[in-house]
PDB file of C-alpha atoms and ligand atoms in Angstrom:
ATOM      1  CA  UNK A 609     -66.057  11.824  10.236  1.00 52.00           C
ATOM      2  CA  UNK A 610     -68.550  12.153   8.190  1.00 66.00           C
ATOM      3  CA  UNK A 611     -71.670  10.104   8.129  1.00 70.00           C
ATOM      4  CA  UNK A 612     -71.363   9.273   4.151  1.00 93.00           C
ATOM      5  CA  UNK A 613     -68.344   9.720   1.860  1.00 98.00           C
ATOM      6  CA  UNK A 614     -68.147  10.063  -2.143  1.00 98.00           C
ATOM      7  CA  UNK A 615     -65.872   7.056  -3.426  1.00 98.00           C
ATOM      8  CA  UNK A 616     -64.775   7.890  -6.910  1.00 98.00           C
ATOM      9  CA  UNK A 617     -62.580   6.094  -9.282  1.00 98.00           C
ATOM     10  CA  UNK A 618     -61.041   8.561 -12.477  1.00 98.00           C
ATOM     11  CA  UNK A 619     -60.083   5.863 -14.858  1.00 98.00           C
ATOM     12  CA  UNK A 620     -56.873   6.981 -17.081  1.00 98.00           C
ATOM     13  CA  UNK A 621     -56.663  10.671 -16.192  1.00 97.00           C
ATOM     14  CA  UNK A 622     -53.728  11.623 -17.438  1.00 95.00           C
ATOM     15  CA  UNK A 623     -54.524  11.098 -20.979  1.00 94.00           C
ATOM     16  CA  UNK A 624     -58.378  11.090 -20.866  1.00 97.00           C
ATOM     17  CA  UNK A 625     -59.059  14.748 -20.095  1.00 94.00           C
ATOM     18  CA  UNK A 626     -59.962  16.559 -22.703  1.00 94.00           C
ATOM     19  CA  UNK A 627     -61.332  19.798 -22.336  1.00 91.00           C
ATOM     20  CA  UNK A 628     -60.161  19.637 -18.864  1.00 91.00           C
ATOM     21  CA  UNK A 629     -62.748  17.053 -18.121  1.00 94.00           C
ATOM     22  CA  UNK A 630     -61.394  16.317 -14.532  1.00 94.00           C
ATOM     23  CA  UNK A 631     -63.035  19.491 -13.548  1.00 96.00           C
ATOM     24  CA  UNK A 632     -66.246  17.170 -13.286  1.00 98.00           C
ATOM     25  CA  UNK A 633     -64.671  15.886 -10.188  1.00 98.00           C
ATOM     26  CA  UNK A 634     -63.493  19.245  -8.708  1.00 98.00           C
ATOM     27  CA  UNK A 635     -67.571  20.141  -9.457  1.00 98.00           C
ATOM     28  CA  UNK A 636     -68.383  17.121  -7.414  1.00 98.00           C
ATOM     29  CA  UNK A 637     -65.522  17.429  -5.004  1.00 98.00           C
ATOM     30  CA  UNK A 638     -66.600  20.765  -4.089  1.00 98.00           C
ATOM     31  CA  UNK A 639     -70.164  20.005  -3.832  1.00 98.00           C
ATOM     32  CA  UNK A 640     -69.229  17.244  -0.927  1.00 98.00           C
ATOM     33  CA  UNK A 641     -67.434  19.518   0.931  1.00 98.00           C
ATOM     34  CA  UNK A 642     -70.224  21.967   1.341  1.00 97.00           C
ATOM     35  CA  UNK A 643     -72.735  19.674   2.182  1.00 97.00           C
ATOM     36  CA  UNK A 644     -70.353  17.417   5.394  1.00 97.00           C
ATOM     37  CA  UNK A 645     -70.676  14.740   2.908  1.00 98.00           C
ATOM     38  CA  UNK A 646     -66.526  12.792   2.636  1.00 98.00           C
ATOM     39  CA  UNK A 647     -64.785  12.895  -0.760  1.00 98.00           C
ATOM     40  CA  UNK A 648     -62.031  10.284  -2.100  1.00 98.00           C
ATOM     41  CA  UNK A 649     -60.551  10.062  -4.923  1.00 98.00           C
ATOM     42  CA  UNK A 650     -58.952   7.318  -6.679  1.00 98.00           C
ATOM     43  CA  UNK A 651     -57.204   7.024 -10.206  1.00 98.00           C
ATOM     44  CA  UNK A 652     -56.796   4.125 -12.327  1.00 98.00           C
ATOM     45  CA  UNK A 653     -53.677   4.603 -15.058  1.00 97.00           C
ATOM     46  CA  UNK A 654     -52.716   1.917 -17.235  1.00 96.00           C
ATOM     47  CA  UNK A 655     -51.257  -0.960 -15.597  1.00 96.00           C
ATOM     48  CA  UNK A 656     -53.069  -0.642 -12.296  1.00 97.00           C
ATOM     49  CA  UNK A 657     -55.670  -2.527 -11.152  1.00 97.00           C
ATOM     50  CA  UNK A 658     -59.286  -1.469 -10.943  1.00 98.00           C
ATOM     51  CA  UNK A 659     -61.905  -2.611  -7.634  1.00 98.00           C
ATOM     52  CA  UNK A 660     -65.210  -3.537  -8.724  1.00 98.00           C
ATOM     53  CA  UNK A 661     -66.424  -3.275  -5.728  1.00 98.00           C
ATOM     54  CA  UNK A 662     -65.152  -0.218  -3.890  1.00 97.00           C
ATOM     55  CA  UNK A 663     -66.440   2.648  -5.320  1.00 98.00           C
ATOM     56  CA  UNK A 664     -69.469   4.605  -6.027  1.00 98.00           C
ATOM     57  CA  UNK A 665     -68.664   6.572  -9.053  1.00 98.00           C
ATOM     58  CA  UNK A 666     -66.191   5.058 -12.363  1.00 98.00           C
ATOM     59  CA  UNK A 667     -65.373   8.270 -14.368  1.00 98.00           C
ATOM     60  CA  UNK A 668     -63.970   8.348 -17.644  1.00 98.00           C
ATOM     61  CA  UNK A 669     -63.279  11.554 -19.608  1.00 98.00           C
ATOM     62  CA  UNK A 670     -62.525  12.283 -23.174  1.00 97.00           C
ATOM     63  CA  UNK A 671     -59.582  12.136 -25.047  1.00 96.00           C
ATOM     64  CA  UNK A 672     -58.322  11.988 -28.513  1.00 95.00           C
ATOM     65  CA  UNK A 673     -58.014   8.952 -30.748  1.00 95.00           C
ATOM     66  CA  UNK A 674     -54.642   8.462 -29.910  1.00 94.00           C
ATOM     67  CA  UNK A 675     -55.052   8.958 -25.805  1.00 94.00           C
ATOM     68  CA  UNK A 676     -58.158   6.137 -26.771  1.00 95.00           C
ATOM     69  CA  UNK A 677     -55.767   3.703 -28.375  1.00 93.00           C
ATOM     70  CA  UNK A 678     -53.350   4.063 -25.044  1.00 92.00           C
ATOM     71  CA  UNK A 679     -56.132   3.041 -22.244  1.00 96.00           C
ATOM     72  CA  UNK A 680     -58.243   0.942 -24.299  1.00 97.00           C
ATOM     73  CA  UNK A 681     -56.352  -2.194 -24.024  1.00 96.00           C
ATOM     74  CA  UNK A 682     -55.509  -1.767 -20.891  1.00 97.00           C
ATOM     75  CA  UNK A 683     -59.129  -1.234 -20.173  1.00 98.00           C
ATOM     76  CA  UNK A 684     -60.218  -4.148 -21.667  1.00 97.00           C
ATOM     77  CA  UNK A 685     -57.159  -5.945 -19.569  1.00 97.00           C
ATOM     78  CA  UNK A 686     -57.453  -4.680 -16.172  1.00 96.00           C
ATOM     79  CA  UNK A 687     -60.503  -2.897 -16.181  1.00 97.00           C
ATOM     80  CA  UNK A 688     -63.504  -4.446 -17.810  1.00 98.00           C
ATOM     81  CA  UNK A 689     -64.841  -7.265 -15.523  1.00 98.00           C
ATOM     82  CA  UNK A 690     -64.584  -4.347 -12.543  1.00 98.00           C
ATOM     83  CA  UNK A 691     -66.878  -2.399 -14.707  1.00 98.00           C
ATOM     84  CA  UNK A 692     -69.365  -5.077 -14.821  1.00 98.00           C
ATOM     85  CA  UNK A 693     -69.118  -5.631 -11.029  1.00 98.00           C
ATOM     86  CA  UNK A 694     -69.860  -1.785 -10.791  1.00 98.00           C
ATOM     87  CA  UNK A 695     -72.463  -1.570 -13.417  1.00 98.00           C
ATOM     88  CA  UNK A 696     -74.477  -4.730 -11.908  1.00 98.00           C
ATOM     89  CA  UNK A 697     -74.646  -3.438  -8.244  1.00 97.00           C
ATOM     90  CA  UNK A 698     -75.747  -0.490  -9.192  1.00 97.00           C
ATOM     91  CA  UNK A 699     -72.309   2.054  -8.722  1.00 98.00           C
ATOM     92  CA  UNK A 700     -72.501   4.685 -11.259  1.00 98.00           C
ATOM     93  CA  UNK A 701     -70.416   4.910 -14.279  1.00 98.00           C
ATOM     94  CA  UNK A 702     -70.063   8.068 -16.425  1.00 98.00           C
ATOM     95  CA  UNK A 703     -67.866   8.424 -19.663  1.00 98.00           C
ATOM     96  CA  UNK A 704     -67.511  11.696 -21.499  1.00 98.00           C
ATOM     97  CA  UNK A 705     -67.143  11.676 -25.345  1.00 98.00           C
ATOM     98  CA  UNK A 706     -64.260   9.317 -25.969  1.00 98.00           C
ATOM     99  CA  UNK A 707     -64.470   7.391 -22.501  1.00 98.00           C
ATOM    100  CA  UNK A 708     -68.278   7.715 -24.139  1.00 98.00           C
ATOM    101  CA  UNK A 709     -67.295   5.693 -26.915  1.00 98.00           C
ATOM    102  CA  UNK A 710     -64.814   3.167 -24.730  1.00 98.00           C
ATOM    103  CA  UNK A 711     -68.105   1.707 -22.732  1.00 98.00           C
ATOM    104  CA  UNK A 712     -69.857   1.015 -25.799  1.00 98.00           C
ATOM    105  CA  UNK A 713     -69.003  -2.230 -27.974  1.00 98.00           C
ATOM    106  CA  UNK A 714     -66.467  -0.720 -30.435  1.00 98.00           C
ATOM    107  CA  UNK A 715     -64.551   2.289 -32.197  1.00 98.00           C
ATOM    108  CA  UNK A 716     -63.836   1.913 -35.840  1.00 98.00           C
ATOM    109  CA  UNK A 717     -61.671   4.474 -37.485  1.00 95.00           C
ATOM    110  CA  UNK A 718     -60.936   3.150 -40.906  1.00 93.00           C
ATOM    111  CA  UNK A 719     -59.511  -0.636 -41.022  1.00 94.00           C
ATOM    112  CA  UNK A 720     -58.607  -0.001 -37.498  1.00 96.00           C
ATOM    113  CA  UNK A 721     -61.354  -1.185 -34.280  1.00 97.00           C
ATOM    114  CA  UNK A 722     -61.056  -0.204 -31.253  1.00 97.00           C
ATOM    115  CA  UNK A 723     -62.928  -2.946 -28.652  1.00 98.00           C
ATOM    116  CA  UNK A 724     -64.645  -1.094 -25.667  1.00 98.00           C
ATOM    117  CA  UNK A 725     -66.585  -2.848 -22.553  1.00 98.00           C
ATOM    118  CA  UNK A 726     -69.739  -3.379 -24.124  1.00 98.00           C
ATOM    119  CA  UNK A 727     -71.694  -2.076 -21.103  1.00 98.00           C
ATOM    120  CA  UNK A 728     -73.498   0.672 -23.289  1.00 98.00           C
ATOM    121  CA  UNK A 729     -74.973  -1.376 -26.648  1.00 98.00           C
ATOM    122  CA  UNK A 730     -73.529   1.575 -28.423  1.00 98.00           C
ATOM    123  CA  UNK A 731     -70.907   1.334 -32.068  1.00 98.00           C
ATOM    124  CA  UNK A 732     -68.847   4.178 -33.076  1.00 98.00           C
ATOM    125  CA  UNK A 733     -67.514   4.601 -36.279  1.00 98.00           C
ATOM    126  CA  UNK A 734     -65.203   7.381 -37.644  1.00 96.00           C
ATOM    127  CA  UNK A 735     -67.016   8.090 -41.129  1.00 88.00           C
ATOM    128  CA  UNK A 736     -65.813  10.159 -43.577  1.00 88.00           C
ATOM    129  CA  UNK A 737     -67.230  13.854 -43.127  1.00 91.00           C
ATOM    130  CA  UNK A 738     -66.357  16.701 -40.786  1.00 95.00           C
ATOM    131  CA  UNK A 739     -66.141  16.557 -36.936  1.00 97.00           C
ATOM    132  CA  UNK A 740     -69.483  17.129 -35.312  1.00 98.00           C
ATOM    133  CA  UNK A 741     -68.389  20.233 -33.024  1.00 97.00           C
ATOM    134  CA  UNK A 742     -70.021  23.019 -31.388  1.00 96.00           C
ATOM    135  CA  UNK A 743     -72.515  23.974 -28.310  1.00 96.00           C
ATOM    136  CA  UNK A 744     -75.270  21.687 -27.586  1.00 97.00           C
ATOM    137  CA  UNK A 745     -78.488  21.303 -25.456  1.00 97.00           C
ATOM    138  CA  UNK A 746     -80.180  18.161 -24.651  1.00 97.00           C
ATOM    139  CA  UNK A 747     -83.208  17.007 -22.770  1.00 97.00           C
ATOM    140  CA  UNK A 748     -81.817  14.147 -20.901  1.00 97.00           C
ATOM    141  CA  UNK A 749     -84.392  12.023 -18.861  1.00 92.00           C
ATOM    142  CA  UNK A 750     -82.841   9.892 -16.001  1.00 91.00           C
ATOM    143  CA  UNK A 751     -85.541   7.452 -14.633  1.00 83.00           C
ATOM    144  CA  UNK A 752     -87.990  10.045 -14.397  1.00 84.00           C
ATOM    145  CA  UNK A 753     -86.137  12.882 -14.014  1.00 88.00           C
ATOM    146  CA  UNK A 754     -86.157  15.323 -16.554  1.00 94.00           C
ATOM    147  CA  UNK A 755     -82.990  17.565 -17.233  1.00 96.00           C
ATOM    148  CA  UNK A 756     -82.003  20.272 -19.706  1.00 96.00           C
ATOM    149  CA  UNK A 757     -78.127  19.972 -20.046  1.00 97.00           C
ATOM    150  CA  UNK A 758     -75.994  22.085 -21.962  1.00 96.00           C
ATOM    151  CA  UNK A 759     -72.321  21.601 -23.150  1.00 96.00           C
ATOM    152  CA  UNK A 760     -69.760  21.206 -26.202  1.00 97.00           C
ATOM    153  CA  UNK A 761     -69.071  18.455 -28.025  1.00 97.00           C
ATOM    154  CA  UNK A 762     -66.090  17.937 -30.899  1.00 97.00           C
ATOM    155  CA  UNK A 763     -65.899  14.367 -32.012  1.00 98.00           C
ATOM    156  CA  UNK A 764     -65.140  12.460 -35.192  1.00 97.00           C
ATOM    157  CA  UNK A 765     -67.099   9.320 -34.344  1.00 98.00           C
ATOM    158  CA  UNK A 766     -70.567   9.127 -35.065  1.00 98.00           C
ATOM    159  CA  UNK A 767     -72.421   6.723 -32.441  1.00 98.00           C
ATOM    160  CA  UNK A 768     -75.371   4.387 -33.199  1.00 98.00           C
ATOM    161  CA  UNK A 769     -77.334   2.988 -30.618  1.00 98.00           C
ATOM    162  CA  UNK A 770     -78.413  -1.104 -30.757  1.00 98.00           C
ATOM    163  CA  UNK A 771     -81.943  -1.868 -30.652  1.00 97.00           C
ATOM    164  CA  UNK A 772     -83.790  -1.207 -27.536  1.00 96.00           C
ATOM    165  CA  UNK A 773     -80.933   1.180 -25.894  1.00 98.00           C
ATOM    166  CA  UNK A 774     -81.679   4.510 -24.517  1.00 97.00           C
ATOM    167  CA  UNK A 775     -80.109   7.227 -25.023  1.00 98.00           C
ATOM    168  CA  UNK A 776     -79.562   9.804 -22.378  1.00 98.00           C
ATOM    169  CA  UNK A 777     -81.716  12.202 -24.120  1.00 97.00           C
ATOM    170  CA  UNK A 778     -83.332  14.479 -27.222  1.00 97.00           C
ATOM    171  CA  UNK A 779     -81.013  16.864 -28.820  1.00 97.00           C
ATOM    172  CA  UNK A 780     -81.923  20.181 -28.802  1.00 97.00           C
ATOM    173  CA  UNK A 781     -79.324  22.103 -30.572  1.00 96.00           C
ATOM    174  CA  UNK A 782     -76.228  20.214 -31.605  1.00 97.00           C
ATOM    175  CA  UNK A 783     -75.349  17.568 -33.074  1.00 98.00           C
ATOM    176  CA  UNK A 784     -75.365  14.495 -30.652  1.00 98.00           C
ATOM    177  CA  UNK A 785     -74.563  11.275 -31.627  1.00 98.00           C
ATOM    178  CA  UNK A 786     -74.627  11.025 -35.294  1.00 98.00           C
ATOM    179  CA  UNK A 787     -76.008  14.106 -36.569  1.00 97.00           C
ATOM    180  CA  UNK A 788     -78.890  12.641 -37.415  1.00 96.00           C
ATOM    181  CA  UNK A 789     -80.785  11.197 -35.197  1.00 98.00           C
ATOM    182  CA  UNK A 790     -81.415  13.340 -32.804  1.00 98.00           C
ATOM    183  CA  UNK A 791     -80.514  11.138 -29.325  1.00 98.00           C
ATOM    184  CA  UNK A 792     -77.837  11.824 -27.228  1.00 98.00           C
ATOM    185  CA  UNK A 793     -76.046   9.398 -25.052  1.00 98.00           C
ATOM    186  CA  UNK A 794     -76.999   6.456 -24.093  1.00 98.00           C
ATOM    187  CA  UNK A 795     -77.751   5.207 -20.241  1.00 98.00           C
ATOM    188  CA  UNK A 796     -78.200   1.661 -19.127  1.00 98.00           C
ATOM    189  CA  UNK A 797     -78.784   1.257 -15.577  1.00 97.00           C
ATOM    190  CA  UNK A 798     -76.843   3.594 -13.989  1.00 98.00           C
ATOM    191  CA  UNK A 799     -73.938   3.772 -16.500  1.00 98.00           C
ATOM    192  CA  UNK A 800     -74.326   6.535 -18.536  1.00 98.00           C
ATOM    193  CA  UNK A 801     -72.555   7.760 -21.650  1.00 98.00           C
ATOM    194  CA  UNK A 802     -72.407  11.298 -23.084  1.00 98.00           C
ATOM    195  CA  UNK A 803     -70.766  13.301 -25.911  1.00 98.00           C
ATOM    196  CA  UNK A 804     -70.901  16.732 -23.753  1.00 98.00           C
ATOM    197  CA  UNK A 805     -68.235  18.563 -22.630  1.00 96.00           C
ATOM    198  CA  UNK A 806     -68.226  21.884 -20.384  1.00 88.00           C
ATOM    199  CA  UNK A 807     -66.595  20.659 -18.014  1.00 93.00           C
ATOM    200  CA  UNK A 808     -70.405  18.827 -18.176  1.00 96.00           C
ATOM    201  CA  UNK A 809     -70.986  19.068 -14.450  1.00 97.00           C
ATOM    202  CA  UNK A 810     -69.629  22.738 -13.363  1.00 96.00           C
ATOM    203  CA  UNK A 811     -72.275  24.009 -16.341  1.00 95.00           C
ATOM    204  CA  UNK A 812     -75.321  21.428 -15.118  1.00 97.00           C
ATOM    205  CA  UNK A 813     -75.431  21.623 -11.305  1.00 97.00           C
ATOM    206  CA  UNK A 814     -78.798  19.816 -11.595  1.00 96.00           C
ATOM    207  CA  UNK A 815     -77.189  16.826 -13.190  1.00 97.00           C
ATOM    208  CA  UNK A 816     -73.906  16.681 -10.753  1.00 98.00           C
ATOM    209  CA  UNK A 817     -76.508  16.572  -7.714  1.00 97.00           C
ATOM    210  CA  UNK A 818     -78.363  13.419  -9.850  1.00 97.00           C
ATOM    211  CA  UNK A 819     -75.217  11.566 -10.324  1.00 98.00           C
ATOM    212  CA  UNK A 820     -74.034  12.415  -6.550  1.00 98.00           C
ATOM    213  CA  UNK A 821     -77.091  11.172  -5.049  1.00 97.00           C
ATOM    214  CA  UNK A 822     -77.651   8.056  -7.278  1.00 97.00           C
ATOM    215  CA  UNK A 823     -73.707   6.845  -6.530  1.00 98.00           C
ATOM    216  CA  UNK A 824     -74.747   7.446  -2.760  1.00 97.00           C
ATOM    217  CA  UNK A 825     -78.097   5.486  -2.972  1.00 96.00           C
ATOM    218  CA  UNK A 826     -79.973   8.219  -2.139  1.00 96.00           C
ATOM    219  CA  UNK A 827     -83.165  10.454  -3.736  1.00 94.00           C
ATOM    220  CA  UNK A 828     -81.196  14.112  -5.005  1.00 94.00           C
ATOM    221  CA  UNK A 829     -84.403  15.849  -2.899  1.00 94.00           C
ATOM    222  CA  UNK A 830     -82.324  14.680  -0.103  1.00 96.00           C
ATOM    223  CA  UNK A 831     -78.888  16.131  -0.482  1.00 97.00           C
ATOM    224  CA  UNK A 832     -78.975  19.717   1.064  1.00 96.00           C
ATOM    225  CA  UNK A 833     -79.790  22.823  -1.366  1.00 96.00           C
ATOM    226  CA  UNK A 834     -76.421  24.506  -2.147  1.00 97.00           C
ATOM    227  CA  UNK A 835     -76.569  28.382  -3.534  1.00 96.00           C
ATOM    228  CA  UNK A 836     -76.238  27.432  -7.200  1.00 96.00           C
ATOM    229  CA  UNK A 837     -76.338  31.123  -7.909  1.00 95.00           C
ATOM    230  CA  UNK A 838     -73.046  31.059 -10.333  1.00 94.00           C
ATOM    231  CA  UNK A 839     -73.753  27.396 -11.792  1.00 93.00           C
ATOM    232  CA  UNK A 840     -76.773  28.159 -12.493  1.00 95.00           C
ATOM    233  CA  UNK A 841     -75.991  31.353 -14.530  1.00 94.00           C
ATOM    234  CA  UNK A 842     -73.851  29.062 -16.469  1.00 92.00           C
ATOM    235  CA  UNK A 843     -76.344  26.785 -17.290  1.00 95.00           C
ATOM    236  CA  UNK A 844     -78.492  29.316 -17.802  1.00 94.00           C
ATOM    237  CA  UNK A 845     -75.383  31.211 -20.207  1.00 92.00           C
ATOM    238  CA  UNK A 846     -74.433  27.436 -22.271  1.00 91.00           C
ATOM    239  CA  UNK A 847     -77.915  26.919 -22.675  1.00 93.00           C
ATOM    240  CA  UNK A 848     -78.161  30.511 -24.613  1.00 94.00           C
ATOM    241  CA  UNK A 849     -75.316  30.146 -26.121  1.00 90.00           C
ATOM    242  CA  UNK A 850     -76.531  26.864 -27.372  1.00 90.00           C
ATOM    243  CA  UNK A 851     -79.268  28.714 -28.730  1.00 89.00           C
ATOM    244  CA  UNK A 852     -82.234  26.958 -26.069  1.00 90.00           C
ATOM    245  CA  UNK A 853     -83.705  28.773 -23.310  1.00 73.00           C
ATOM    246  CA  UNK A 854     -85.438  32.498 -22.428  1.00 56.00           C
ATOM    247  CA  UNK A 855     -83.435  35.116 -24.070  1.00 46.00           C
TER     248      UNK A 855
HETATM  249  N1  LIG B1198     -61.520  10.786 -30.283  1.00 84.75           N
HETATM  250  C1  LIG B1198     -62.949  10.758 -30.242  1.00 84.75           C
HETATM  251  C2  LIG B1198     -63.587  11.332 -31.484  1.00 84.75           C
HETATM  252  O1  LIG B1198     -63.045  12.212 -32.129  1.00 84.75           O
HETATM  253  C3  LIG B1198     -63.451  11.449 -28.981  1.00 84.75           C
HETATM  254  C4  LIG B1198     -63.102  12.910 -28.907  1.00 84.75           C
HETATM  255  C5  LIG B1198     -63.368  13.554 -27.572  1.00 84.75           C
HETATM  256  O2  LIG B1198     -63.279  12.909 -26.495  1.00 84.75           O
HETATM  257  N2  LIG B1198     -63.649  14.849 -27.588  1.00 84.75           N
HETATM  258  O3  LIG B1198     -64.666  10.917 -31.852  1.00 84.75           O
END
């Protein structure tokens, strides 16, 4: 057996996996495996309940207004005072682009407001004006660590960040956020909230390895070097394409 094992939670994956988003776990999956480190994998649909204490990682992936409007109820129901559990001892939390927009406070398309967990002081609001969509590059900086991700993003909802939060990083080609103001993301703690797509983590080995060791209480120096040969020549490519990086 091995000596430490990988506890995810995938919350709604059925409808909240947009641009194949679950392939952030496969990355992560696949990363275990090759190092002896255990992987499990739990899923949270509608209905179910969530444990606040059991796992290491709560994913959330993206989805489109309508696949929001189906979980986040039942996210607010069953799933946000588990979240808050998770958040406060330290498990880490990741949404992508609409589960993004589900940990902040609210979504507000029109009349219409959809309530999130609040754990990321974050407010979306579906403004007039065309989707923000197309490859992006951002210098994310994750208590200390510096990283260069790269990704896609296609979202109507343009996020603002409260006073004093953080956002996960600097845009460096893209849109981010808003547009405007040049963040991207937003991190609290260890729940983190981002607008990229890729799959993120199969395009920014460098980041999986970050989240992996921080869910397993551990420094990433410590987790054994993999050959990144192939992610890295897609970071490498979606930071090009992005239009960041050496030729
Ligand atoms: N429905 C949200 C928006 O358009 C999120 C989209 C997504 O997850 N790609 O803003």
């Amino acid at each position: 057996m091995p000596a430490e094992t990988l506890r995810i939670v995938a919350l709604y994956p059925r409808v909240m996996n947009i641009y194949a988003d679950r392939g952030n776990l496969l990355f992560l999956e696949q990363r275990c495996r090759w190092r002896g480190i255990g992987f499990e994998l739990a899923a949270k649909e509608a209905g179910e309940p969530l444990d606040g204490e059991h796992h290491d990682l709560y994913y959330i992936g993206g989805g489109q207004d309508r696949d929001q409007r189906l979980c986040a109820h039942d996210l607010l129901e069953t799933g946000r005072e588990a979240l808050g559990q998770a958040a406060e001892r330290g498990a880490v939390v990741l949404g992508v682009c609409g589960g993004y927009q589900l940990l902040g406070r609210s979504y507000a398309l029109g009349d219409e407001r959809i309530e999130g967990v609040a754990l990321l002081d974050v407010e979306t609001v579906r403004e007039d004006g065309p989707r923000l969509i197309g490859n992006v590059a951002i210098e994310a900086n994750l208590g200390g660590h510096r990283i260069d991700l790269a990704g896609f993003e296609n979202h109507g909802g343009r996020t603002r960040l409260g006073l004093g939060q953080r956002p996960l990083g600097r845009v460096l080609k893209g849109h981010g956020n808003d547009g405007d103001s040049g963040m991207e993301g937003a991190v609290t703690g260890n729940v983190i909230g981002t607008y990229l797509h890729g799959p993120l983590l199969p395009k920014n080995p460098q980041f999986a390895d970050w989240l992996l060791a921080t869910a397993l209480g551990i420094e990433p120096a410590a987790l054994a070097p993999l050959d990144d040969r192939f992610p890295d020549l897609a970071h490498g490519d979606a930071l090009r394409v992005a239009g960041v990086g050496a030729g």
